[in-house]
CSV table of C-alpha atoms (C1' of nucleotides) in Angstrom, one decimal:
chain,number,residue,atom,x,y,z
A,8,MET,CA,59.6,189.5,311.0
A,9,THR,CA,57.2,191.1,313.4
A,10,GLY,CA,54.9,189.5,315.9
A,11,GLN,CA,51.6,189.5,314.2
A,12,ALA,CA,51.3,189.7,310.4
A,13,CYS,CA,47.6,190.0,309.9
A,14,SER,CA,44.7,191.6,311.7
A,15,ASN,CA,42.3,188.7,312.3
A,16,THR,CA,44.3,187.5,315.2
A,17,ASP,CA,41.0,186.7,316.9
A,18,LYS,CA,40.2,184.1,314.3
A,19,HIS,CA,43.5,182.2,314.1
A,20,GLY,CA,44.7,183.3,317.5
A,21,GLU,CA,43.9,180.0,319.2
A,22,ASN,CA,45.5,178.0,316.5
A,23,VAL,CA,48.7,180.1,316.5
A,24,GLY,CA,49.0,179.6,320.3
A,25,GLN,CA,48.4,175.9,320.1
A,26,VAL,CA,50.8,175.4,317.2
A,27,ARG,CA,53.4,177.6,318.8
A,28,SER,CA,53.4,175.5,322.0
A,29,THR,CA,53.7,172.3,320.0
A,30,MET,CA,56.8,173.4,318.0
A,31,LEU,CA,60.0,171.6,318.7
A,32,SER,CA,63.3,173.2,319.8
A,33,GLU,CA,65.4,175.2,317.4
A,34,LYS,CA,68.0,172.5,317.7
A,35,ASP,CA,65.6,169.7,316.7
A,36,PHE,CA,64.5,171.6,313.7
A,37,LEU,CA,68.1,172.3,312.7
A,38,PHE,CA,68.9,168.6,312.9
A,39,LEU,CA,65.8,167.7,311.0
A,40,ALA,CA,66.6,170.2,308.2
A,41,GLU,CA,70.2,168.9,308.2
A,42,LEU,CA,69.0,165.4,307.7
A,43,PHE,CA,66.7,166.2,304.8
A,44,LYS,CA,69.3,168.5,303.3
A,45,ALA,CA,71.7,165.6,303.2
A,46,LEU,CA,69.1,163.5,301.4
A,47,GLY,CA,68.2,166.4,299.1
A,48,ASP,CA,70.8,166.2,296.4
A,49,TYR,CA,70.8,164.2,293.1
A,50,THR,CA,74.2,162.7,293.7
A,51,ARG,CA,73.7,161.9,297.4
A,52,VAL,CA,70.3,160.4,296.9
A,53,ARG,CA,71.8,158.1,294.2
A,54,ILE,CA,74.6,157.2,296.6
A,55,LEU,CA,72.2,156.3,299.3
A,56,TYR,CA,70.0,154.3,297.0
A,57,ALA,CA,73.0,152.4,295.7
A,58,LEU,CA,74.0,151.6,299.3
A,59,SER,CA,70.5,150.4,300.0
A,60,VAL,CA,71.1,147.7,297.5
A,61,SER,CA,74.6,146.8,298.6
A,62,GLU,CA,77.5,147.9,300.7
A,63,LEU,CA,80.1,149.5,298.3
A,64,CYS,CA,83.6,150.9,298.4
A,65,VAL,CA,84.2,154.5,297.3
A,66,CYS,CA,85.6,153.5,293.9
A,67,ALA,CA,82.7,151.2,293.3
A,68,LEU,CA,80.3,154.1,294.0
A,69,ALA,CA,82.3,156.3,291.7
A,70,GLU,CA,81.9,153.6,289.0
A,71,VAL,CA,78.2,153.1,289.6
A,72,LEU,CA,77.5,156.8,289.4
A,73,ASP,CA,80.1,157.5,286.8
A,74,MET,CA,81.6,160.4,288.8
A,75,SER,CA,85.0,161.3,290.1
A,76,GLN,CA,86.4,159.7,293.2
A,77,SER,CA,86.8,163.2,294.7
A,78,ALA,CA,83.3,164.2,294.1
A,79,ILE,CA,82.0,161.0,295.7
A,80,SER,CA,84.3,161.4,298.6
A,81,HIS,CA,83.2,164.9,299.3
A,82,GLN,CA,79.6,163.8,299.3
A,83,LEU,CA,80.3,160.8,301.5
A,84,ARG,CA,81.8,163.3,304.0
A,85,LEU,CA,78.4,165.1,304.2
A,86,LEU,CA,76.5,161.8,304.5
A,87,ARG,CA,78.8,160.7,307.3
A,88,ALA,CA,78.2,164.0,309.1
A,89,ALA,CA,74.5,163.5,308.8
A,90,ARG,CA,75.0,160.0,310.1
A,91,LEU,CA,73.2,158.5,307.1
A,92,VAL,CA,76.1,156.2,306.3
A,93,ARG,CA,78.7,154.2,308.2
A,94,TYR,CA,81.9,152.7,306.9
A,95,ARG,CA,84.5,150.1,307.6
A,96,LYS,CA,88.0,149.9,306.3
A,97,GLU,CA,89.4,146.8,304.6
A,98,GLY,CA,92.9,147.2,303.4
A,99,LYS,CA,93.1,150.1,301.0
A,100,ASN,CA,89.4,150.2,300.6
A,101,VAL,CA,86.7,151.9,302.6
A,102,PHE,CA,83.2,150.2,302.4
A,103,TYR,CA,80.2,152.3,303.0
A,104,ALA,CA,76.7,151.2,304.0
A,105,LEU,CA,73.5,152.8,305.1
A,106,ASP,CA,73.7,153.7,308.8
A,107,ASP,CA,70.4,152.1,309.8
A,108,ASP,CA,66.9,151.2,308.7
A,109,HIS,CA,65.6,154.7,309.2
A,110,VAL,CA,67.6,155.8,306.2
A,111,ASP,CA,66.1,153.0,304.1
A,112,ASN,CA,62.6,153.8,305.3
A,113,LEU,CA,63.1,157.5,304.4
A,114,LEU,CA,64.1,156.6,300.9
A,115,LYS,CA,61.1,154.2,300.6
A,116,GLN,CA,58.8,156.8,302.0
A,117,GLY,CA,60.1,159.4,299.6
A,118,LEU,CA,59.7,157.0,296.7
A,119,ASP,CA,56.1,156.3,297.7
A,120,HIS,CA,55.5,160.1,297.7
A,121,ILE,CA,56.9,160.8,294.2
A,122,GLN,CA,55.3,157.7,292.7
A,123,GLU,CA,52.0,158.9,294.0
A,124,GLU,CA,52.5,162.3,292.2
A,125,GLY,CA,51.5,160.8,288.9
A,126,GLN,CA,47.9,160.5,290.1
A,127,VAL,CA,47.5,164.2,290.9
B,15,MET,CA,84.0,161.0,285.8
B,16,THR,CA,85.6,158.0,284.1
B,17,GLY,CA,84.3,154.5,283.9
B,18,GLN,CA,86.3,152.7,286.5
B,19,ALA,CA,87.9,154.4,289.4
B,20,CYS,CA,89.9,151.6,291.0
B,21,SER,CA,91.7,148.5,289.8
B,22,ASN,CA,90.1,145.7,291.8
B,23,THR,CA,87.2,145.6,289.4
B,24,ASP,CA,87.3,141.8,289.8
B,25,LYS,CA,86.4,142.1,293.5
B,26,HIS,CA,83.5,144.5,293.4
B,27,GLY,CA,82.7,143.9,289.7
B,28,GLU,CA,79.6,141.8,290.5
B,29,ASN,CA,78.3,144.3,293.0
B,30,VAL,CA,78.7,147.2,290.7
B,31,GLY,CA,76.8,145.4,287.9
B,32,GLN,CA,74.0,144.4,290.2
B,33,VAL,CA,73.7,147.8,291.8
B,34,ARG,CA,73.8,149.5,288.4
B,35,SER,CA,70.9,147.5,287.1
B,36,THR,CA,68.9,148.3,290.2
B,37,MET,CA,69.3,152.0,290.0
B,38,LEU,CA,66.2,154.1,289.2
B,39,SER,CA,65.8,156.5,286.3
B,40,GLU,CA,67.5,159.9,286.3
B,41,LYS,CA,64.0,161.4,286.5
B,42,ASP,CA,63.1,159.4,289.6
B,43,PHE,CA,66.3,160.4,291.4
B,44,LEU,CA,65.8,164.0,290.4
B,45,PHE,CA,62.3,164.0,291.8
B,46,LEU,CA,63.5,162.3,295.0
B,47,ALA,CA,66.2,164.8,295.5
B,48,GLU,CA,63.8,167.6,294.8
B,49,LEU,CA,61.4,166.2,297.5
B,50,PHE,CA,64.1,166.0,300.2
B,51,LYS,CA,65.6,169.3,299.2
B,52,ALA,CA,62.2,170.9,299.8
B,53,LEU,CA,62.2,169.3,303.3
B,54,GLY,CA,65.8,170.2,303.9
B,55,ASP,CA,65.6,173.8,305.1
B,56,TYR,CA,65.2,175.1,308.6
B,57,THR,CA,62.3,177.4,307.7
B,58,ARG,CA,60.5,174.9,305.5
B,59,VAL,CA,60.7,172.1,307.9
B,60,ARG,CA,59.3,174.3,310.6
B,61,ILE,CA,56.5,175.3,308.3
B,62,LEU,CA,55.7,171.7,307.6
B,63,TYR,CA,55.8,170.7,311.2
B,64,ALA,CA,53.5,173.5,312.1
B,65,LEU,CA,51.1,172.4,309.3
B,66,SER,CA,51.3,168.8,310.7
B,67,VAL,CA,49.7,170.3,313.9
B,68,SER,CA,47.0,172.4,312.2
B,69,GLU,CA,46.0,174.0,308.9
B,70,LEU,CA,47.2,177.6,308.9
B,71,CYS,CA,46.9,180.7,306.8
B,72,VAL,CA,50.0,182.5,305.6
B,73,CYS,CA,49.9,185.2,308.2
B,74,ALA,CA,49.4,182.7,311.0
B,75,LEU,CA,52.5,180.9,309.8
B,76,ALA,CA,54.4,184.1,309.7
B,77,GLU,CA,53.3,184.7,313.2
B,78,VAL,CA,54.2,181.2,314.4
B,79,LEU,CA,57.7,181.3,312.9
B,80,ASP,CA,58.2,185.1,313.5
B,81,MET,CA,59.2,185.7,310.0
B,82,SER,CA,58.0,188.1,307.3
B,83,GLN,CA,55.0,187.3,305.2
B,84,SER,CA,57.1,187.5,302.1
B,85,ALA,CA,59.7,185.0,303.3
B,86,ILE,CA,57.0,182.5,304.2
B,87,SER,CA,55.2,183.0,300.9
B,88,HIS,CA,58.4,182.4,299.0
B,89,GLN,CA,58.9,179.1,300.9
B,90,LEU,CA,55.3,178.0,300.5
B,91,ARG,CA,55.8,178.4,296.8
B,92,LEU,CA,58.6,175.8,296.9
B,93,LEU,CA,56.6,173.5,299.1
B,94,ARG,CA,53.7,173.8,296.6
B,95,ALA,CA,56.0,172.9,293.8
B,96,ALA,CA,57.2,169.9,295.6
B,97,ARG,CA,53.6,168.9,296.3
B,98,LEU,CA,54.2,168.9,300.0
B,99,VAL,CA,51.4,171.2,300.8
B,100,ARG,CA,48.0,172.0,299.5
B,101,TYR,CA,45.9,175.2,300.0
B,102,ARG,CA,42.4,176.5,300.0
B,103,LYS,CA,41.3,180.1,299.7
B,104,GLU,CA,38.8,181.6,302.1
B,105,GLY,CA,38.2,185.2,301.5
B,106,LYS,CA,41.4,187.2,301.7
B,107,ASN,CA,43.2,184.3,303.4
B,108,VAL,CA,44.9,181.2,302.0
B,109,PHE,CA,45.0,178.2,304.3
B,110,TYR,CA,47.8,175.7,303.9
B,111,ALA,CA,47.9,172.1,305.0
B,112,LEU,CA,50.1,169.1,304.4
B,113,ASP,CA,49.4,167.5,301.1
B,114,ASP,CA,49.0,163.9,302.4
B,115,ASP,CA,50.1,161.4,305.0
B,116,HIS,CA,53.4,160.7,303.2
B,117,VAL,CA,54.6,164.1,304.3
B,118,ASP,CA,53.6,163.5,307.9
B,119,ASN,CA,55.3,160.1,307.8
B,120,LEU,CA,58.5,161.6,306.3
B,121,LEU,CA,58.6,164.1,309.2
B,122,LYS,CA,58.0,161.4,311.8
B,123,GLN,CA,60.6,159.2,310.2
B,124,GLY,CA,63.1,162.0,310.2
B,125,LEU,CA,62.3,162.8,313.8
B,126,ASP,CA,62.9,159.1,314.8
B,127,HIS,CA,66.2,159.3,313.1
B,128,ILE,CA,67.5,162.4,314.8
B,129,GLN,CA,66.2,161.3,318.1
B,130,GLU,CA,68.1,158.1,317.8
B,131,GLU,CA,71.3,160.0,317.1
B,132,GLY,CA,71.8,160.7,320.8
B,133,GLN,CA,72.6,157.1,321.4
B,134,VAL,CA,75.5,156.9,319.0
C,13,DT,C1',34.4,203.0,293.1
C,14,DC,C1',38.1,203.6,296.4
C,15,DT,C1',40.5,201.7,300.2
C,16,DT,C1',42.4,198.1,302.9
C,17,DC,C1',44.5,194.0,303.8
C,18,DA,C1',46.3,189.0,302.7
C,19,DA,C1',49.1,186.8,299.6
C,20,DA,C1',52.2,186.4,295.6
C,21,DT,C1',56.1,187.7,293.0
C,22,DG,C1',60.4,189.9,290.9
C,23,DA,C1',64.9,191.9,291.5
C,24,DA,C1',68.9,192.0,294.1
C,25,DC,C1',72.4,190.3,297.1
C,26,DA,C1',74.9,187.7,300.6
C,27,DA,C1',75.6,183.0,301.9
C,28,DA,C1',75.8,178.2,300.9
C,29,DT,C1',76.6,174.4,297.8
C,30,DG,C1',78.8,170.9,294.5
C,31,DC,C1',82.1,170.3,291.5
C,32,DT,C1',87.2,170.2,289.7
C,33,DC,C1',92.0,170.2,290.3
C,34,DA,C1',95.9,169.5,293.1
C,35,DT,C1',97.6,167.5,296.9
C,36,DA,C1',97.9,164.9,301.4
C,37,DT,C1',97.1,160.7,304.0
C,38,DG,C1',97.4,155.9,304.7
C,39,DT,C1',97.9,151.1,303.5
C,40,DA,C1',100.0,147.3,301.0
C,41,DA,C1',103.1,145.3,297.8
C,42,DA,C1',107.7,145.5,295.5
D,20,DT,C1',112.3,152.1,301.8
D,21,DT,C1',110.2,153.1,297.7
D,22,DT,C1',106.2,152.7,294.7
D,23,DA,C1',101.4,152.3,293.7
D,24,DC,C1',96.8,152.8,294.7
D,25,DA,C1',92.4,154.1,297.5
D,26,DT,C1',90.6,157.6,299.9
D,27,DA,C1',90.3,162.2,302.0
D,28,DT,C1',90.7,167.1,301.9
D,29,DG,C1',91.7,172.2,300.8
D,30,DA,C1',91.3,176.0,297.5
D,31,DG,C1',88.9,178.0,293.9
D,32,DC,C1',84.9,178.9,291.2
D,33,DA,C1',80.3,178.8,289.0
D,34,DT,C1',75.7,178.0,290.5
D,35,DT,C1',72.0,177.7,293.6
D,36,DT,C1',69.6,179.3,297.6
D,37,DG,C1',67.1,182.2,301.1
D,38,DT,C1',66.2,186.4,302.5
D,39,DT,C1',64.7,191.6,302.1
D,40,DC,C1',62.5,195.3,299.8
D,41,DA,C1',59.3,197.0,296.6
D,42,DT,C1',55.5,196.1,294.0
D,43,DT,C1',51.5,193.6,292.1
D,44,DT,C1',47.3,190.8,292.5
D,45,DG,C1',42.9,189.9,294.3
D,46,DA,C1',39.2,189.8,297.4
D,47,DA,C1',36.2,192.3,301.0
D,48,DG,C1',34.4,196.4,303.1
D,49,DA,C1',33.4,201.5,303.2
DNA sequence: TCTTCAAATGAACAAATGCTCATATGTAAA
DNA sequence: TTTACATATGAGCATTTGTTCATTTGAAGA
C-alpha cells in the first residue's frame, strides 16, 4: 500500500523504475484482466472450445454442455461483452461463433500450457 | 440441465454429436479454466506483465504495483499454484519470474486481442 | 542468542460470481 | 390474433474471491 516495501531499494531500485515505466495503462490492464476473466470459467471455456469446433445455436450449446438454456445464455452474455463471441440470428435461433482467431489462439496457447504441466 | 433444450434436433443434431465427441475431458477444461482464471484479475495480470519485463522480488512487486506485501504474496501464491510463475530464493528475498514462454505468449496474445477491440 | 527484515499464511469480511427460477422478448407457425 | 418455441434477462441465493490485519516463518546481521 505504501511506496516502498523493503529497505534494499538500492539493489532493486533500477529494476523497479524500469518496470514501472514499462507498465501499461490502468485501462489496458483492466481490459486484459476482463478478457482472461471471461475465459477463466469452467462453463465458459467449454462453450468457447465447442464454438472453436463449430458454430452453434444456444440450444445446441445447452445440449452439448448438458446445462440449462438460461445458464448458457447468461454466460454468452459475458462472452459477448468480452467480445469473445459473435452471433447471427436465423429465425428463432441465434447462432454463436468465436469472434476471431485470437480467441482460438488463446485457447490453443492455454492448452499448450496445461499439457506441458505434466512434465514438471 | 436436461438432455435436449430445443426441438430442432434434426437440424443441429449432427453438429451436436460432432462437437460432443471433440470435447476435452472435464479435467482438461478445469485446468484450462484455472489457468485463465489465474490470469483474469487486475492485480495478477499486472504482476505477470511486470515479471515479463524483469524478474522481481516480492517487495519490488509491491512497490511497482503500490500494494501491500501481503496482498502481493497472496496473489503470488495463486500464480504459483497455476504454474504461471517460478521463484528462487536469495537471502531474505524471493525473486519471481514468469514460468515459461507460454505465459508471455498468452499475455501478448491477450494484448493483441484487446488492442484490436478498438476497430470494432 | 537476540533482533530485524522479507515473505508467507490464516481469519475475517465485503464484493463479485454463477447458478436457478420465473418471466419477458421476439419470431414463426396455426 | 393466438400459440409455441428460442433466447434473454432480473431477482435471489449460495459460493468464491481479493483484500486487510495480525501473526508466523525463516534467513542475515548485531
